[in-house]
Amino acid sequence: IPSNALMHIVVATSMTSAIVNLACSLRSHYRQNNIDWHVVKMFFPGIIIGSLVLGPLIMLFLSSSHLKVIFGISCLFFGLQMFLARQKNDAIKHLPPESQLLLLGLGSGAFSTLVGISGGTIIGTILNYYQMNMRKVIGTTTSIAFILSIAGTIGLLVVGYKTSNSLSWCTGFVYWPAVLGIALPSPLFAPLGAKLAHHLPTRILRKLFAFLLLAVGIKMML
């Protein structure tokens, strides 16, 4: 794999692999009634445009080293924000109007496509800021991330098509052997994760999520 395309392939493969995992988790969160469909609907237009069009187009102008730095810094930022966040109430307060959520969805979709995190981190941080219950945050962001991953994968397949002509087992920026290796265990373990999210205290969920982001961010920066 060419070094100038390595991070592009990592990001696209990560996003594609997430589709199966998110689909399995989505089913469990739906059964647990952990999804706020009104919030999903408000984010939907921006998420589609950002992940399908804007993010993949921006990626074409960034090098692999730039994507590494963006990915590492974003994980550190969102991890610290989540770790330092105070306990919130169970209801959303002062949710911004649909026009602002459209812009937030647009930016989240584009940025998530650039770093391959399926939108859960960014959308989850936004909803946590607006005081949504942590279980609702996880279920709702899973739904949004599922939509984003499909749209982002399509966009990255298209913009990376010329690059994949010289690479084995690649379509666009997606490396299929890695997708299969990551996605195959998902039907077994994703429902377990959703059940744990429903039963664990929200404070512990927030800290676990934060530690994961910080660990990944530090590893990437090093």
XYZ file of N, CA and C in Angstrom:
666
model
N 0.851 -1.195 0.000
C 0.000 0.000 0.000
C 0.882 1.240 0.000
N 0.673 2.190 -0.918
C 1.464 3.417 -0.932
C 1.311 4.180 0.375
N 2.437 4.725 0.881
C 2.399 5.433 2.168
C 1.484 6.642 2.122
N 1.349 7.274 0.958
C 0.501 8.463 0.867
C -0.983 8.129 0.864
N -1.310 6.831 0.745
C -2.721 6.423 0.764
C -3.049 5.535 1.956
N -2.056 5.258 2.810
C -2.250 4.302 3.904
C -3.365 4.745 4.856
N -3.301 5.980 5.324
C -4.294 6.446 6.295
C -5.672 6.571 5.654
N -5.714 6.900 4.377
C -6.989 6.955 3.674
C -7.668 5.580 3.686
N -6.858 4.541 3.457
C -7.398 3.178 3.448
C -7.801 2.749 4.853
N -7.009 3.134 5.855
C -7.353 2.824 7.245
C -8.700 3.442 7.614
N -8.876 4.709 7.275
C -10.109 5.427 7.607
C -11.309 4.806 6.899
N -11.178 4.577 5.591
C -12.301 4.032 4.824
C -12.649 2.615 5.261
N -11.635 1.801 5.530
C -11.873 0.421 5.964
C -12.535 0.396 7.342
N -12.096 1.279 8.209
C -12.714 1.388 9.532
C -14.190 1.737 9.427
N -14.493 2.695 8.577
C -15.885 3.122 8.429
C -16.745 2.009 7.831
N -16.222 1.295 6.843
C -16.976 0.209 6.229
C -17.197 -0.939 7.218
N -16.165 -1.254 7.984
C -16.265 -2.333 8.967
C -17.314 -2.040 10.019
N -17.515 -0.763 10.305
C -18.440 -0.375 11.360
C -19.901 -0.649 10.996
N -20.217 -0.791 9.705
C -21.613 -0.928 9.282
C -22.270 -2.156 9.921
N -21.592 -3.301 9.850
C -22.161 -4.529 10.408
C -22.295 -4.421 11.917
N -21.255 -3.920 12.567
C -21.278 -3.761 14.022
C -22.403 -2.841 14.465
N -22.563 -1.736 13.763
C -23.609 -0.768 14.107
C -24.997 -1.339 13.847
N -25.138 -2.122 12.775
C -26.440 -2.732 12.479
C -26.859 -3.681 13.592
N -25.908 -4.466 14.098
C -26.205 -5.386 15.198
C -26.539 -4.621 16.475
N -25.771 -3.583 16.760
C -26.025 -2.781 17.958
C -27.351 -2.042 17.853
N -27.659 -1.550 16.653
C -28.886 -0.793 16.434
C -30.119 -1.632 16.780
N -30.094 -2.870 16.405
C -31.218 -3.758 16.706
C -31.434 -3.893 18.212
N -30.343 -4.050 18.940
C -30.449 -4.189 20.392
C -30.917 -2.899 21.053
N -30.378 -1.759 20.608
C -30.788 -0.477 21.184
C -32.259 -0.177 20.872
N -32.720 -0.602 19.708
C -34.131 -0.420 19.350
C -35.028 -1.202 20.310
N -34.638 -2.409 20.613
C -35.416 -3.223 21.544
C -35.427 -2.630 22.954
N -34.334 -1.976 23.320
C -34.232 -1.376 24.651
C -34.854 0.022 24.694
N -35.394 0.495 23.565
C -36.011 1.821 23.468
C -35.018 2.929 23.839
N -33.808 2.795 23.343
C -32.748 3.760 23.654
C -32.479 4.740 22.511
N -33.404 4.852 21.551
C -33.175 5.707 20.386
C -34.199 6.841 20.360
N -33.712 8.059 20.252
C -34.589 9.221 20.091
C -34.686 9.511 18.593
N -35.750 9.039 17.971
C -35.877 9.148 16.511
C -36.078 10.582 16.053
N -36.603 11.440 16.907
C -36.761 12.846 16.549
C -35.391 13.496 16.339
N -34.446 13.183 17.212
C -33.085 13.717 17.070
C -32.424 13.143 15.816
N -32.613 11.848 15.564
C -32.053 11.222 14.355
C -32.561 11.932 13.104
N -33.848 12.225 13.082
C -34.457 12.888 11.928
C -33.869 14.278 11.701
N -33.618 15.011 12.786
C -33.090 16.374 12.643
C -31.642 16.371 12.148
N -30.872 15.374 12.534
C -29.473 15.304 12.091
C -29.337 14.732 10.676
N -30.347 14.010 10.213
C -30.236 13.201 9.008
C -29.745 13.963 7.762
N -30.359 15.099 7.365
C -29.918 15.747 6.110
C -28.454 16.168 6.137
N -28.028 16.784 7.224
C -26.637 17.227 7.313
C -25.666 16.074 7.315
N -26.024 15.002 8.022
C -25.152 13.825 8.091
C -24.951 13.224 6.705
N -26.019 13.124 5.928
C -25.926 12.533 4.587
C -25.018 13.373 3.688
N -25.260 14.678 3.655
C -24.456 15.547 2.778
C -22.997 15.569 3.222
N -22.770 15.667 4.522
C -21.406 15.746 5.028
C -20.605 14.488 4.795
N -21.207 13.324 5.030
C -20.464 12.068 4.930
C -20.384 11.531 3.510
N -21.411 11.781 2.709
C -21.436 11.259 1.345
C -20.634 12.117 0.376
N -20.662 13.432 0.578
C -20.057 14.342 -0.406
C -18.888 15.140 0.177
N -19.158 15.919 1.217
C -18.164 16.883 1.697
C -16.913 16.210 2.253
N -17.077 15.245 3.157
C -15.927 14.577 3.758
C -15.029 13.887 2.752
N -15.575 13.032 1.867
C -14.728 12.373 0.873
C -14.002 13.343 -0.056
N -14.649 14.442 -0.422
C -13.981 15.424 -1.294
C -12.816 16.101 -0.578
N -13.004 16.441 0.692
C -11.917 17.054 1.463
C -10.749 16.086 1.598
N -11.054 14.798 1.795
C -9.993 13.804 1.974
C -9.038 13.752 0.790
N -9.528 14.021 -0.400
C -8.681 13.981 -1.587
C -7.539 14.992 -1.522
N -7.714 16.050 -0.727
C -6.702 17.112 -0.648
C -5.814 16.984 0.585
N -5.968 15.922 1.361
C -5.180 15.728 2.574
C -4.244 14.534 2.409
N -3.040 14.671 2.979
C -2.094 13.555 2.956
C -2.385 12.595 4.098
N -1.742 11.436 4.047
C -1.924 10.436 5.095
C -1.456 10.956 6.449
N -0.343 11.697 6.467
C 0.175 12.251 7.733
C -0.781 13.278 8.319
N -1.418 14.076 7.469
C -2.404 15.048 7.952
C -3.584 14.341 8.608
N -4.042 13.254 7.995
C -5.170 12.511 8.543
C -4.815 11.885 9.893
N -3.574 11.422 10.054
C -3.141 10.864 11.334
C -3.232 11.911 12.445
N -2.736 13.113 12.149
C -2.757 14.180 13.150
C -4.190 14.574 13.489
N -5.026 14.729 12.463
C -6.435 15.082 12.684
C -7.128 14.016 13.524
N -6.861 12.765 13.219
C -7.487 11.659 13.956
C -7.037 11.659 15.418
N -5.738 11.774 15.635
C -5.211 11.743 17.000
C -5.711 12.891 17.847
N -5.675 14.098 17.308
C -6.125 15.273 18.055
C -7.614 15.191 18.353
N -8.402 14.723 17.392
C -9.848 14.647 17.619
C -10.178 13.653 18.724
N -9.481 12.491 18.751
C -9.721 11.519 19.819
C -9.355 12.085 21.177
N -8.228 12.793 21.260
C -7.814 13.393 22.528
C -8.812 14.454 22.980
N -9.257 15.284 22.044
C -10.192 16.351 22.382
C -11.512 15.805 22.905
N -12.104 14.874 22.154
C -13.403 14.347 22.550
C -13.294 13.452 23.789
N -12.146 12.780 23.944
C -11.942 11.980 25.143
C -11.869 12.834 26.389
N -11.130 13.938 26.320
C -11.043 14.854 27.461
C -12.395 15.486 27.761
N -13.116 15.865 26.712
C -14.424 16.479 26.914
C -15.366 15.512 27.619
N -15.355 14.257 27.192
C -16.232 13.261 27.783
C -15.799 12.922 29.210
N -14.496 12.858 29.433
C -13.975 12.511 30.759
C -14.296 13.592 31.788
N -14.226 14.854 31.370
C -14.440 15.974 32.283
C -15.898 16.394 32.385
N -16.767 15.810 31.542
C -18.170 16.215 31.531
C -18.841 15.872 32.855
N -19.696 16.753 33.303
C -20.442 16.515 34.525
C -21.646 15.628 34.242
N -22.160 15.027 35.316
C -23.367 14.208 35.185
C -24.535 15.085 34.761
N -25.261 14.642 33.750
C -26.370 15.426 33.208
C -27.711 14.871 33.673
N -28.755 15.654 33.478
C -30.103 15.177 33.753
C -30.557 14.229 32.657
N -31.740 13.619 32.830
C -32.209 12.632 31.873
C -32.880 13.232 30.646
N -33.170 14.507 30.635
C -33.906 15.104 29.521
C -33.025 16.078 28.755
N -33.288 16.180 27.454
C -32.576 17.154 26.631
C -33.027 18.559 27.011
N -32.087 19.466 27.140
C -32.417 20.840 27.441
C -31.826 21.751 26.372
N -32.644 22.694 25.941
C -32.175 23.741 25.032
C -31.559 23.160 23.756
N -32.184 22.147 23.202
C -31.714 21.615 21.930
C -31.825 22.703 20.875
N -30.771 22.952 20.108
C -30.804 24.039 19.129
C -31.823 23.789 18.034
N -32.199 24.822 17.282
C -33.177 24.660 16.197
C -32.642 23.757 15.092
N -33.554 23.320 14.224
C -33.193 22.365 13.176
C -32.120 22.896 12.238
N -32.109 24.208 11.989
C -31.097 24.775 11.099
C -29.691 24.584 11.669
N -29.551 24.745 12.981
C -28.247 24.543 13.607
C -27.863 23.069 13.653
N -28.849 22.212 13.906
C -28.569 20.786 13.905
C -28.191 20.302 12.508
N -28.762 20.945 11.482
C -28.378 20.622 10.112
C -26.896 20.902 9.888
N -26.440 22.075 10.375
C -25.028 22.439 10.238
C -24.134 21.535 11.085
N -24.602 21.217 12.304
C -23.843 20.303 13.150
C -23.729 18.927 12.501
N -24.816 18.469 11.893
C -24.786 17.197 11.189
C -23.858 17.228 9.989
N -23.870 18.345 9.270
C -22.991 18.504 8.105
C -21.528 18.417 8.524
N -21.165 19.182 9.553
C -19.782 19.161 10.034
C -19.403 17.813 10.618
N -20.314 17.210 11.373
C -20.030 15.908 11.977
C -19.854 14.828 10.919
N -20.722 14.860 9.898
C -20.618 13.881 8.830
C -19.314 13.995 8.073
N -18.921 15.234 7.738
C -17.678 15.448 7.000
C -16.466 15.057 7.830
N -16.435 15.501 9.093
C -15.277 15.236 9.942
C -15.163 13.757 10.277
N -16.301 13.115 10.540
C -16.278 11.690 10.868
C -15.767 10.862 9.692
N -16.102 11.268 8.481
C -15.605 10.570 7.298
C -14.100 10.731 7.168
N -13.578 11.881 7.566
C -12.139 12.125 7.478
C -11.349 11.272 8.463
N -11.932 10.985 9.618
C -11.189 10.252 10.644
C -11.710 8.839 10.863
N -12.779 8.447 10.166
C -13.252 7.080 10.211
C -13.840 6.643 11.532
N -14.548 7.531 12.230
C -15.092 7.173 13.547
C -16.608 7.075 13.518
N -17.199 7.065 12.337
C -18.626 6.761 12.163
C -19.585 7.729 12.827
N -19.092 8.836 13.312
C -19.989 9.851 13.843
C -20.377 9.697 15.291
N -20.179 8.504 15.872
C -20.620 8.296 17.245
C -19.935 9.201 18.240
N -18.660 9.429 18.055
C -17.906 10.253 18.994
C -18.390 11.690 18.974
N -18.512 12.267 17.786
C -18.871 13.674 17.673
C -20.324 13.904 18.051
N -21.224 13.115 17.475
C -22.647 13.264 17.781
C -22.901 12.980 19.258
N -22.231 11.953 19.787
C -22.385 11.633 21.198
C -21.954 12.774 22.104
N -20.861 13.434 21.749
C -20.384 14.572 22.529
C -21.385 15.721 22.470
N -21.963 15.954 21.291
C -22.948 17.031 21.135
C -24.186 16.756 21.988
N -24.711 15.533 21.912
C -25.918 15.195 22.668
C -25.654 15.180 24.167
N -24.463 14.768 24.546
C -24.104 14.811 25.967
C -24.062 16.255 26.462
N -23.561 17.161 25.614
C -23.522 18.580 25.975
C -24.923 19.136 26.192
N -25.876 18.655 25.388
C -27.256 19.121 25.524
C -28.078 18.269 26.505
N -27.384 17.540 27.371
C -27.977 16.899 28.545
C -28.922 15.738 28.231
N -28.600 14.961 27.227
C -29.358 13.740 26.987
C -28.823 12.630 27.883
N -29.704 11.765 28.354
C -29.306 10.616 29.143
C -28.299 9.772 28.366
N -27.275 9.256 29.068
C -26.167 8.589 28.393
C -26.628 7.359 27.612
N -27.606 6.621 28.110
C -28.095 5.466 27.362
C -28.782 5.904 26.067
N -29.539 7.001 26.142
C -30.159 7.564 24.940
C -29.098 8.082 23.973
N -28.030 8.660 24.537
C -26.927 9.142 23.697
C -26.350 7.986 22.887
N -26.078 6.867 23.554
C -25.461 5.728 22.880
C -26.398 5.148 21.814
N -27.676 4.962 22.160
C -28.620 4.415 21.192
C -28.852 5.328 20.008
N -29.016 6.625 20.285
C -29.273 7.593 19.212
C -28.061 7.765 18.310
N -26.879 7.849 18.903
C -25.674 7.988 18.087
C -25.389 6.727 17.286
N -25.770 5.573 17.798
C -25.624 4.333 17.018
C -26.460 4.411 15.743
N -27.688 4.923 15.862
C -28.560 5.063 14.690
C -27.967 6.042 13.681
N -27.516 7.188 14.175
C -26.931 8.197 13.296
C -25.645 7.684 12.663
N -24.828 7.000 13.473
C -23.561 6.484 12.970
C -23.769 5.414 11.901
N -24.825 4.627 12.022
C -25.131 3.612 11.013
C -25.414 4.270 9.663
N -26.229 5.322 9.694
C -26.534 6.069 8.467
C -25.274 6.696 7.893
N -24.484 7.306 8.785
C -23.262 7.991 8.360
C -22.266 7.010 7.749
N -22.135 5.837 8.341
C -21.156 4.864 7.845
C -21.491 4.391 6.435
N -22.771 4.172 6.179
C -23.174 3.743 4.839
C -22.887 4.848 3.819
N -23.302 6.072 4.144
C -23.080 7.192 3.223
C -21.593 7.464 3.039
N -20.828 7.442 4.147
C -19.390 7.690 4.067
C -18.668 6.627 3.268
N -19.070 5.377 3.434
C -18.447 4.292 2.673
C -18.674 4.469 1.179
N -19.890 4.827 0.805
C -20.183 5.060 -0.620
C -19.308 6.185 -1.168
N -19.208 7.275 -0.407
C -18.387 8.396 -0.847
C -16.923 8.027 -0.997
N -16.384 7.246 -0.060
C -14.971 6.867 -0.105
C -14.686 5.810 -1.173
N -15.681 4.990 -1.471
C -15.529 4.056 -2.589
C -15.385 4.807 -3.911
N -16.147 5.894 -4.030
C -16.139 6.662 -5.278
C -14.855 7.476 -5.428
N -14.495 8.260 -4.403
C -13.342 9.162 -4.550
C -12.018 8.405 -4.595
N -11.979 7.185 -4.051
C -10.733 6.407 -4.070
C -10.660 5.386 -5.178
N -11.571 5.469 -6.120
C -11.653 4.436 -7.155
C -10.367 4.343 -7.985
N -9.802 5.486 -8.366
C -8.586 5.458 -9.187
C -7.407 4.865 -8.412
N -7.325 5.180 -7.122
C -6.243 4.651 -6.295
C -6.310 3.133 -6.203
N -7.502 2.578 -6.118
C -7.667 1.139 -5.912
C -7.292 0.316 -7.141
N -7.159 0.965 -8.279
C -6.807 0.217 -9.493
C -5.452 -0.467 -9.374
N -4.554 0.107 -8.565
C -3.205 -0.449 -8.411
C -3.047 -1.264 -7.135
N -4.130 -1.489 -6.391
C -4.051 -2.190 -5.107
C -4.893 -3.463 -5.138
N -4.361 -4.523 -4.566
C -5.093 -5.795 -4.507
C -6.122 -5.753 -3.376
N -7.270 -6.341 -3.634
C -8.331 -6.487 -2.638
C -8.913 -5.166 -2.165
N -8.753 -4.117 -2.942
C -9.289 -2.808 -2.573
C -10.333 -2.352 -3.587
N -11.359 -1.715 -3.089
C -12.310 -0.983 -3.918
C -12.374 0.419 -3.352
N -12.027 1.390 -4.169
C -11.880 2.726 -3.605
C -10.786 2.692 -2.556
N -11.068 3.264 -1.388
C -10.106 3.220 -0.291
C -10.400 2.080 0.696
N -11.297 1.173 0.354
C -11.715 0.120 1.277
C -10.935 -1.165 1.004
N -10.288 -1.696 2.048
C -9.524 -2.948 1.966
C -10.385 -4.072 2.530
N -10.899 -4.932 1.650
C -11.938 -5.893 2.012
C -11.518 -7.002 2.965
N -10.298 -7.558 2.902
C -9.926 -8.576 3.898
C -10.017 -8.068 5.338
N -9.617 -6.818 5.560
C -9.722 -6.246 6.900
C -11.179 -6.044 7.300
N -12.010 -5.637 6.342
C -13.434 -5.464 6.623
C -14.045 -6.774 7.106
N -13.732 -7.867 6.408
C -14.278 -9.177 6.789
C -13.774 -9.608 8.162
N -12.486 -9.397 8.407
C -11.908 -9.801 9.680
C -12.502 -9.063 10.867
N -12.847 -7.793 10.660
C -13.416 -6.990 11.738
C -14.917 -7.217 11.865
N -15.591 -7.359 10.731
C -17.055 -7.406 10.743
C -17.622 -8.762 11.152
N -16.924 -9.846 10.854
C -17.480 -11.179 11.116
C -17.821 -11.429 12.588
N -17.005 -10.983 13.554
C -17.372 -11.229 14.962
C -18.488 -10.319 15.470
N -18.864 -9.312 14.712
C -19.824 -8.315 15.200
C -21.171 -8.891 15.611
N -21.773 -9.810 14.847
C -23.074 -10.344 15.268
C -23.038 -11.020 16.639
N -21.861 -11.490 17.060
C -21.741 -12.136 18.362
C -21.573 -11.142 19.497
N -20.764 -10.102 19.262
C -20.360 -9.234 20.363
C -21.095 -7.897 20.421
N -21.620 -7.402 19.304
C -22.326 -6.120 19.323
C -23.571 -6.144 20.217
N -24.416 -7.195 20.154
C -25.567 -7.229 21.074
C -25.161 -7.250 22.539
N -24.030 -7.914 22.840
C -23.531 -7.931 24.212
C -23.165 -6.529 24.674
N -22.502 -5.786 23.787
C -22.155 -4.409 24.121
C -23.376 -3.542 24.357
N -24.402 -3.725 23.549
C -25.627 -2.941 23.718
C -26.313 -3.270 25.048
N -26.302 -4.557 25.438
C -26.900 -4.943 26.717
C -26.125 -4.360 27.892
N -24.805 -4.379 27.793
C -23.982 -3.784 28.845
C -24.248 -2.286 28.960
N -24.409 -1.620 27.821
C -24.690 -0.184 27.829
C -26.016 0.117 28.508
N -26.957 -0.816 28.407
C -28.271 -0.608 29.026
C -28.232 -0.806 30.537
N -27.321 -1.661 31.024
C -27.328 -2.008 32.437
C -26.241 -1.302 33.264
N -25.145 -0.897 32.637
C -24.083 -0.233 33.389
C -24.496 1.186 33.775
N -24.023 1.688 34.915
C -24.290 3.085 35.298
C -23.750 4.052 34.241
N -24.477 5.128 34.011
C -24.080 6.071 32.954
C -22.721 6.697 33.234
N -22.386 6.888 34.510
C -21.082 7.478 34.841
C -19.948 6.573 34.372
N -20.107 5.265 34.569
C -19.086 4.317 34.139
C -19.006 4.268 32.611
N -20.156 4.299 31.947
C -20.164 4.314 30.483
C -19.385 5.498 29.936
N -19.617 6.667 30.533
C -18.945 7.882 30.069
C -17.430 7.772 30.250
N -17.000 7.257 31.402
C -15.572 7.146 31.671
C -14.910 6.112 30.756
N -15.578 4.980 30.519
C -15.023 3.966 29.627
C -14.857 4.509 28.215
N -15.869 5.227 27.750
C -15.813 5.835 26.425
C -14.665 6.835 26.334
N -14.503 7.636 27.393
C -13.451 8.648 27.417
C -12.066 8.004 27.410
N -11.867 6.971 28.220
C -10.567 6.301 28.281
C -10.209 5.663 26.941
N -11.192 5.088 26.272
C -10.943 4.492 24.964
C -10.466 5.547 23.968
N -11.144 6.682 23.932
C -10.761 7.759 23.013
C -9.365 8.288 23.325
N -9.081 8.479 24.609
C -7.764 8.994 24.999
C -6.655 8.009 24.625
N -6.886 6.715 24.845
C -5.884 5.708 24.514
C -5.598 5.679 23.006
N -6.681 5.722 22.214
C -6.505 5.705 20.760
C -5.811 6.982 20.287
N -6.201 8.130 20.846
C -5.593 9.397 20.459
C -4.107 9.448 20.777
N -3.718 8.997 21.971
C -2.315 8.994 22.370
C -1.502 8.050 21.475
N -2.070 6.859 21.218
C -1.378 5.894 20.351
C -1.141 6.472 18.955
N -2.142 7.134 18.402
C -2.013 7.689 17.064
C -0.976 8.811 17.025
N -0.972 9.676 18.041
C -0.032 10.790 18.058
C 1.412 10.294 18.227
N 1.597 9.218 18.998
C 2.931 8.663 19.175
C 3.430 7.931 17.923
